[in-house]
Every structure is written in structure tokens, then in C-alpha cells.
Short mmCIF file of C-alpha atoms in Angstrom, two decimals:
data_model
loop_
_atom_site.label_atom_id
_atom_site.label_comp_id
_atom_site.label_asym_id
_atom_site.label_seq_id
_atom_site.Cartn_x
_atom_site.Cartn_y
_atom_site.Cartn_z
CA MET A 16 64.66 95.32 156.63
CA LEU A 17 66.19 98.68 155.78
CA THR A 18 69.58 97.08 155.25
CA ALA A 19 68.18 94.40 152.97
CA THR A 20 66.27 97.02 150.95
CA SER A 21 69.36 99.20 150.63
CA SER A 22 71.41 96.23 149.45
CA ALA A 23 68.81 95.36 146.85
CA VAL A 24 68.75 98.94 145.57
CA ASP A 25 72.56 98.98 145.40
CA ASP A 26 72.54 95.76 143.39
CA GLU A 27 69.96 97.16 141.00
CA ASP A 28 72.07 100.29 140.47
CA ILE A 29 75.02 98.23 139.18
CA PRO A 30 75.16 98.39 135.36
CA PRO A 31 74.68 94.99 133.69
CA ALA A 32 78.09 95.17 131.98
CA VAL A 33 79.84 95.79 135.32
CA ALA A 34 77.91 92.96 136.96
CA ARG A 35 78.89 90.58 134.15
CA ARG A 36 82.54 91.56 134.48
CA LYS A 37 82.43 91.00 138.24
CA ALA A 38 80.78 87.60 137.79
CA LYS A 39 83.32 86.64 135.13
CA ARG A 40 86.20 87.74 137.36
CA ALA A 41 84.77 85.77 140.28
CA ARG A 42 84.48 82.61 138.14
CA ARG A 43 88.03 83.07 136.85
CA ASN A 44 89.37 83.52 140.38
CA LEU A 45 87.48 80.41 141.47
CA ARG A 46 88.94 78.37 138.60
CA GLU A 47 92.44 79.63 139.32
CA SER A 48 92.08 78.79 143.02
CA GLY A 49 90.85 75.31 142.15
CA LEU A 50 93.74 74.82 139.72
CA VAL A 51 96.29 75.93 142.32
CA MET A 52 94.83 73.62 144.97
CA GLY A 53 94.72 70.73 142.51
CA LEU A 54 98.36 71.24 141.50
CA ARG A 55 99.41 71.43 145.14
CA LEU A 56 97.63 68.17 145.87
CA LEU A 57 99.21 66.59 142.80
CA VAL A 58 102.70 67.61 143.93
CA VAL A 59 102.11 66.12 147.38
CA VAL A 60 100.79 62.85 145.91
CA VAL A 61 103.73 62.55 143.50
CA VAL A 62 106.24 63.17 146.28
CA LEU A 63 104.60 60.60 148.54
CA VAL A 64 104.48 57.97 145.78
CA LEU A 65 108.13 58.52 144.87
CA TRP A 66 109.06 58.42 148.54
CA GLN A 67 107.21 55.13 149.05
CA VAL A 68 108.71 53.53 145.94
CA MET A 69 112.29 54.75 146.40
CA SER A 70 112.55 54.00 150.12
CA GLY A 71 114.58 50.83 150.34
CA PRO A 72 115.69 50.22 146.72
CA VAL A 73 117.19 53.70 146.26
CA LEU A 74 117.17 55.47 149.64
CA PRO A 75 118.13 53.85 152.95
CA GLU A 76 114.89 53.00 154.72
CA TYR A 77 116.39 53.49 158.18
CA ALA A 78 117.09 57.15 157.29
CA VAL A 79 113.95 58.16 155.37
CA SER A 80 111.38 55.55 156.49
CA ARG A 81 108.21 55.21 154.39
CA PRO A 82 105.07 57.38 154.16
CA THR A 83 102.97 54.50 155.47
CA ASP A 84 105.26 54.11 158.51
CA VAL A 85 105.27 57.86 159.08
CA ALA A 86 101.47 57.94 158.97
CA GLN A 87 101.36 55.21 161.59
CA ALA A 88 103.87 57.12 163.73
CA VAL A 89 101.77 60.30 163.47
CA TRP A 90 98.70 58.31 164.52
CA ASP A 91 100.55 56.81 167.48
CA LEU A 92 101.79 60.26 168.51
CA LEU A 93 98.34 61.85 168.35
CA THR A 94 96.57 59.00 170.14
CA SER A 95 98.96 58.60 173.07
CA ALA A 96 98.95 60.51 176.35
CA GLU A 97 102.72 60.91 176.17
CA GLY A 98 102.47 62.38 172.67
CA TRP A 99 99.95 64.99 173.73
CA THR A 100 102.03 65.83 176.79
CA ASN A 101 104.98 66.58 174.53
CA ILE A 102 102.82 68.61 172.14
CA GLU A 103 101.29 70.59 175.00
CA THR A 104 104.68 71.33 176.53
CA THR A 105 106.10 72.65 173.27
CA THR A 106 102.93 74.63 172.47
CA VAL A 107 102.97 76.37 175.85
CA GLU A 108 106.66 77.19 175.53
CA VAL A 109 106.25 78.55 172.01
CA ALA A 110 103.18 80.62 172.91
CA ALA A 111 104.78 82.08 176.04
CA GLY A 112 108.08 82.83 174.30
CA PHE A 113 106.29 84.39 171.34
CA VAL A 114 104.02 86.66 173.41
CA ILE A 115 106.78 87.78 175.78
CA GLY A 116 109.20 88.33 172.90
CA VAL A 117 106.65 90.42 170.99
CA ALA A 118 105.97 92.54 174.07
CA ILE A 119 109.64 93.15 174.90
CA GLY A 120 110.68 93.77 171.30
CA SER A 121 107.77 96.13 170.66
CA VAL A 122 108.52 98.21 173.74
CA MET A 123 112.21 98.38 172.85
CA GLY A 124 111.46 99.36 169.26
CA VAL A 125 108.96 102.07 170.19
CA LEU A 126 111.15 103.56 172.92
CA LEU A 127 114.35 103.66 170.88
CA GLY A 128 112.47 104.83 167.80
CA THR A 129 110.73 107.60 169.72
CA PHE A 130 113.92 108.91 171.34
CA PRO A 131 116.57 109.25 168.58
CA LEU A 132 119.47 109.77 170.98
CA ALA A 133 118.71 106.55 172.85
CA GLY A 134 118.39 104.78 169.50
CA ARG A 135 121.80 105.95 168.32
CA VAL A 136 123.38 104.86 171.60
CA LEU A 137 121.71 101.47 172.08
CA GLU A 138 121.01 100.23 168.55
CA PRO A 139 124.64 99.12 167.88
CA LEU A 140 124.61 97.25 171.20
CA ALA A 141 121.38 95.52 170.24
CA ALA A 142 122.93 94.59 166.88
CA ALA A 143 125.94 93.09 168.65
CA LEU A 144 123.74 91.01 170.95
CA ASN A 145 121.57 89.91 168.06
CA GLY A 146 124.67 88.72 166.24
CA ILE A 147 125.25 86.03 168.86
CA PRO A 148 123.63 82.75 167.71
CA LYS A 149 120.69 82.07 170.00
CA ILE A 150 121.53 78.40 170.25
CA ALA A 151 125.00 79.37 171.54
CA VAL A 152 123.54 81.07 174.61
CA ALA A 153 121.07 78.25 175.25
CA PRO A 154 123.38 76.53 177.78
CA LEU A 155 123.51 79.78 179.77
CA PHE A 156 119.72 79.93 179.88
CA VAL A 157 119.65 76.29 181.01
CA LEU A 158 122.11 77.11 183.81
CA PHE A 159 120.14 80.19 184.86
CA PHE A 160 116.54 78.97 184.47
CA GLY A 161 117.08 75.23 184.91
CA LEU A 162 115.92 72.31 182.81
CA GLY A 163 112.24 73.27 182.90
CA GLU A 164 110.10 75.29 180.53
CA TRP A 165 111.51 78.75 181.31
CA SER A 166 114.90 78.07 179.74
CA LYS A 167 113.20 77.22 176.42
CA ILE A 168 110.88 80.20 176.72
CA ALA A 169 113.87 82.48 177.26
CA ILE A 170 115.55 81.20 174.09
CA ALA A 171 112.38 81.83 172.10
CA VAL A 172 112.04 85.32 173.59
CA THR A 173 115.49 86.39 172.40
CA GLY A 174 114.77 85.47 168.78
CA VAL A 175 111.32 87.08 168.63
CA ALA A 176 112.26 90.22 170.58
CA PHE A 177 115.04 91.27 168.23
CA ILE A 178 112.85 90.78 165.15
CA MET A 179 110.10 92.94 166.63
CA PHE A 180 112.59 95.52 167.84
CA TYR A 181 114.14 96.08 164.43
CA ASN A 182 110.82 96.10 162.59
CA LEU A 183 109.28 98.74 164.84
CA TYR A 184 112.48 100.72 165.28
CA LEU A 185 112.95 101.05 161.52
CA GLY A 186 109.21 101.51 161.05
CA LEU A 187 109.19 104.58 163.30
CA ARG A 188 112.03 106.04 161.29
CA MET A 189 109.84 105.72 158.18
CA VAL A 190 107.01 107.82 159.65
CA ASP A 191 106.23 110.72 157.31
CA ARG A 192 107.37 113.78 159.28
CA GLU A 193 105.90 116.22 156.75
CA LEU A 194 102.47 114.63 157.05
CA THR A 195 102.78 114.78 160.82
CA GLU A 196 103.53 118.50 160.68
CA ILE A 197 100.63 119.11 158.29
CA ILE A 198 98.22 117.39 160.70
CA ARG A 199 99.54 119.49 163.59
CA VAL A 200 99.29 122.74 161.56
CA MET A 201 95.67 121.86 160.77
CA GLY A 202 94.96 121.64 164.49
CA GLY A 203 95.39 117.91 164.92
CA ARG A 204 96.41 116.52 168.27
CA SER A 205 98.72 113.68 169.18
CA ARG A 206 95.88 111.16 168.93
CA HIS A 207 95.24 112.23 165.34
CA VAL A 208 98.91 111.77 164.45
CA LEU A 209 98.80 108.36 166.10
CA SER A 210 95.62 107.30 164.29
CA TYR A 211 96.35 108.67 160.81
CA VAL A 212 100.15 108.45 160.54
CA THR A 213 101.93 106.36 163.16
CA LEU A 214 99.68 103.30 163.41
CA PRO A 215 99.16 102.88 159.63
CA THR A 216 102.92 103.16 159.15
CA LEU A 217 103.79 100.67 161.89
CA ALA A 218 101.08 98.09 161.16
CA PRO A 219 102.79 96.41 158.15
CA PRO A 220 106.24 96.03 159.80
CA PHE A 221 104.61 94.95 163.06
CA PHE A 222 102.70 92.08 161.46
CA ALA A 223 105.69 91.21 159.28
CA GLY A 224 107.65 90.87 162.52
CA LEU A 225 104.94 88.65 163.98
CA LYS A 226 105.04 86.31 160.99
CA ALA A 227 108.84 86.17 161.06
CA GLY A 228 108.92 85.72 164.82
CA GLY A 229 106.60 82.72 164.93
CA PRO A 230 109.02 80.27 163.26
CA LEU A 231 111.87 81.72 165.33
CA ALA A 232 109.94 80.99 168.53
CA ILE A 233 109.43 77.39 167.42
CA LEU A 234 113.09 77.10 166.42
CA GLY A 235 114.27 78.45 169.76
CA VAL A 236 112.06 76.13 171.78
CA ILE A 237 113.02 73.03 169.78
CA GLY A 238 116.71 73.94 170.01
CA GLY A 239 116.43 74.33 173.77
CA GLU A 240 114.61 71.00 174.09
CA PHE A 241 117.34 69.38 172.03
CA ILE A 242 120.00 70.59 174.47
CA ALA A 243 118.33 69.74 177.78
CA SER A 244 114.73 68.80 178.53
CA PHE A 245 112.48 66.21 180.11
CA ASN A 246 109.70 66.39 177.51
CA GLY A 247 108.49 68.32 174.48
CA LEU A 248 108.61 67.69 170.75
CA GLY A 249 112.29 68.60 170.63
CA HIS A 250 113.03 66.00 173.29
CA LEU A 251 110.94 63.48 171.33
CA LEU A 252 112.81 64.26 168.09
CA PHE A 253 116.16 63.87 169.81
CA THR A 254 115.33 60.53 171.44
CA ASP A 255 113.85 59.16 168.19
CA ALA A 256 116.94 60.24 166.25
CA MET A 257 119.24 58.58 168.76
CA ALA A 258 117.16 55.40 168.46
CA LEU A 259 117.31 55.60 164.61
CA ASN A 260 113.52 55.85 164.55
CA SER A 261 113.18 57.92 161.39
CA SER A 262 109.40 57.52 161.20
CA GLY A 263 109.08 59.02 164.68
CA VAL A 264 111.33 61.92 163.64
CA PHE A 265 109.17 62.62 160.58
CA ALA A 266 106.03 62.40 162.72
CA GLY A 267 107.41 65.06 165.08
CA LEU A 268 108.37 67.26 162.13
CA ILE A 269 104.87 66.98 160.68
CA VAL A 270 103.35 68.11 163.98
CA LEU A 271 105.76 71.05 164.11
CA MET A 272 104.82 71.95 160.54
CA ALA A 273 101.14 71.88 161.49
CA MET A 274 101.83 74.14 164.49
CA SER A 275 103.68 76.61 162.25
CA LEU A 276 100.87 76.63 159.67
CA ILE A 277 98.22 77.20 162.34
CA LEU A 278 100.19 80.07 163.89
CA ASN A 279 100.80 81.66 160.49
CA SER A 280 97.11 81.34 159.58
CA ILE A 281 96.04 83.05 162.81
CA LEU A 282 98.52 85.90 162.28
CA THR A 283 97.46 86.31 158.65
CA GLN A 284 93.79 86.68 159.58
CA LEU A 285 94.70 89.10 162.38
CA ASP A 286 96.84 91.08 159.94
CA LYS A 287 93.96 91.40 157.45
CA PHE A 288 91.48 92.39 160.15
CA VAL A 289 93.66 95.09 161.69
CA LEU A 290 94.69 96.54 158.33
CA ARG A 291 91.05 96.81 157.31
CA ARG A 292 90.24 98.53 160.60
CA LEU A 293 93.06 101.00 159.91
CA GLY A 294 91.72 101.72 156.43
CA LEU A 295 94.47 99.83 154.63
CA GLY A 296 92.15 97.45 152.80
CA ASP A 297 93.81 98.16 149.46
CA ARG A 298 97.02 96.61 150.72
CA VAL A 299 95.11 93.50 151.79
CA ALA A 300 93.46 93.22 148.37
CA GLN A 301 96.83 93.55 146.61
CA ALA A 302 98.33 90.86 148.85
CA GLN A 303 95.49 88.49 148.00
CA ALA A 304 95.73 89.14 144.25
#
């Protein structure tokens, strides 16, 4: 009751001119959002219509299929036990590789960023290892971990770990040393430096690393499944391509796109929540504008 009364009083205290401007801004934002969504939908419809019309007369149907055939292939994939087995296998591999890669890369970045000497010694070595294409070492992971899930997880880990390492390593180097000293002079302890300086500085590069690492985890897993696997979406894509089943290939790509969008949406919401908790709401508002 007290909360409701306080809210009502706050609303009454807002000047009418300010309230009108806020309402006008909200309506404008709503119209702009509707326009953007409508244009996106229009682009998708136009592309699908052109695809349907040009497949066959202009483009080879065996290579690009048709939207109607792709829709049927997506339906068959999502309504079959084998399809869900492949989706589940890839999802588990991506999730495990992503989480393990984030953990390893974060620890490496924090340790080497905290101890400058270790960073100067090991950072060039990490750069050299990161320069090796991950798909090139995939056969070694297959030999070491076998044809099961762990070889694909290991490939995903390598891509995600290096992204997180560099983001946090460079983020720690951007910590404001003068602000840290001021907090200590004012009697602040290590927890105050962590709360008011280190975490707010590292939060943006950390979540940027998460968003960049998600697609890399998917790429690593699919690449590993292409090379050697018994199941998974990568295995499905490879077998469909070898059979010249372009509609099946597009169906697998659509599922992978959906997985990437879901992962990115989750990370975006987590990013906004954590930044608000850290008092960085202005950055969130600017990103949404």
C-alpha cells in the first residue's frame, strides 16, 4: 500500500510538460520499433518470394532448393527422433564447450592480467597458439579424445577460451590505477576496489567476450562434427551435402541459426541485468537507443 501511494505521489509530482514529452517519446519509440519490425518482415518475405521464383529457372534447384521444400525439411527434422537426437548432441557439445572455455579463458585472463610479469612472459605464447586455426588441430583432438562428444567440446573450448582470455587480460590493463589509489587513500579495502573499479571495468569486455564466444563454440562443434562424428547437426549437414540434399542442409542451417539467436538473446539479457546491478544502467540505455 505504501509503495502504491508513493508511486502515485511521484507521478503527481511530474510536471505536465515533462509527462507529455515522455508520452510522446514513448509513442515515437513504439512507432519506430513497429516500423523496424515491419521492414524486417518485408525483407524476409521479399527474399523468400524471390528464392521461390528464381529456384529452377535462374538458380539450380539441386543447389538452393525451394523455401517450401526447406520448410518441409525443417518440419521433418523437428518431428523426428533422429533429428532431436542430433540437435541434443550438438546443443550439449556447444553448451559444455562454451562453459568450459569461458571458465578457462577467464582464469587465464585474470591471472595473467593480475601478475604483469607472467603476462609479459606467457601472452606471446598464447598469441602464437591462438594463431593456429582451430580446425587444423581438430584431427589431434579426435585422436586424443576419440570420435565422441569430448573431441568436439575440446575444439569449442579452444576458440572460446582465447576470446575470454584476451578480453579480460586487456580489460585488467584498462583498470584506472589512479582511481584505485584514491579509494585506498580514502581507507577503502580490496573489496571496495573490486566492487567500484575492477568489476565495472571488466563487465563490458567480459560480456563482449561471451557474445563473441558463443558463435565460436558453435563453429568449433560443427567443424568437429564435419571431420568425424556419429551424430550431431554437423554430421547431418555433411551427410545431406554428400547426398545433394540441399533442403536438408538449409534445414540444419536454420536450426543452427535459431540456436545462435537463442544463445545471444540469453547473453544479452544477462548482460543488461548484471550491468544494472553494477550501476552501469546508463550504458544499457545507450545501447538500446
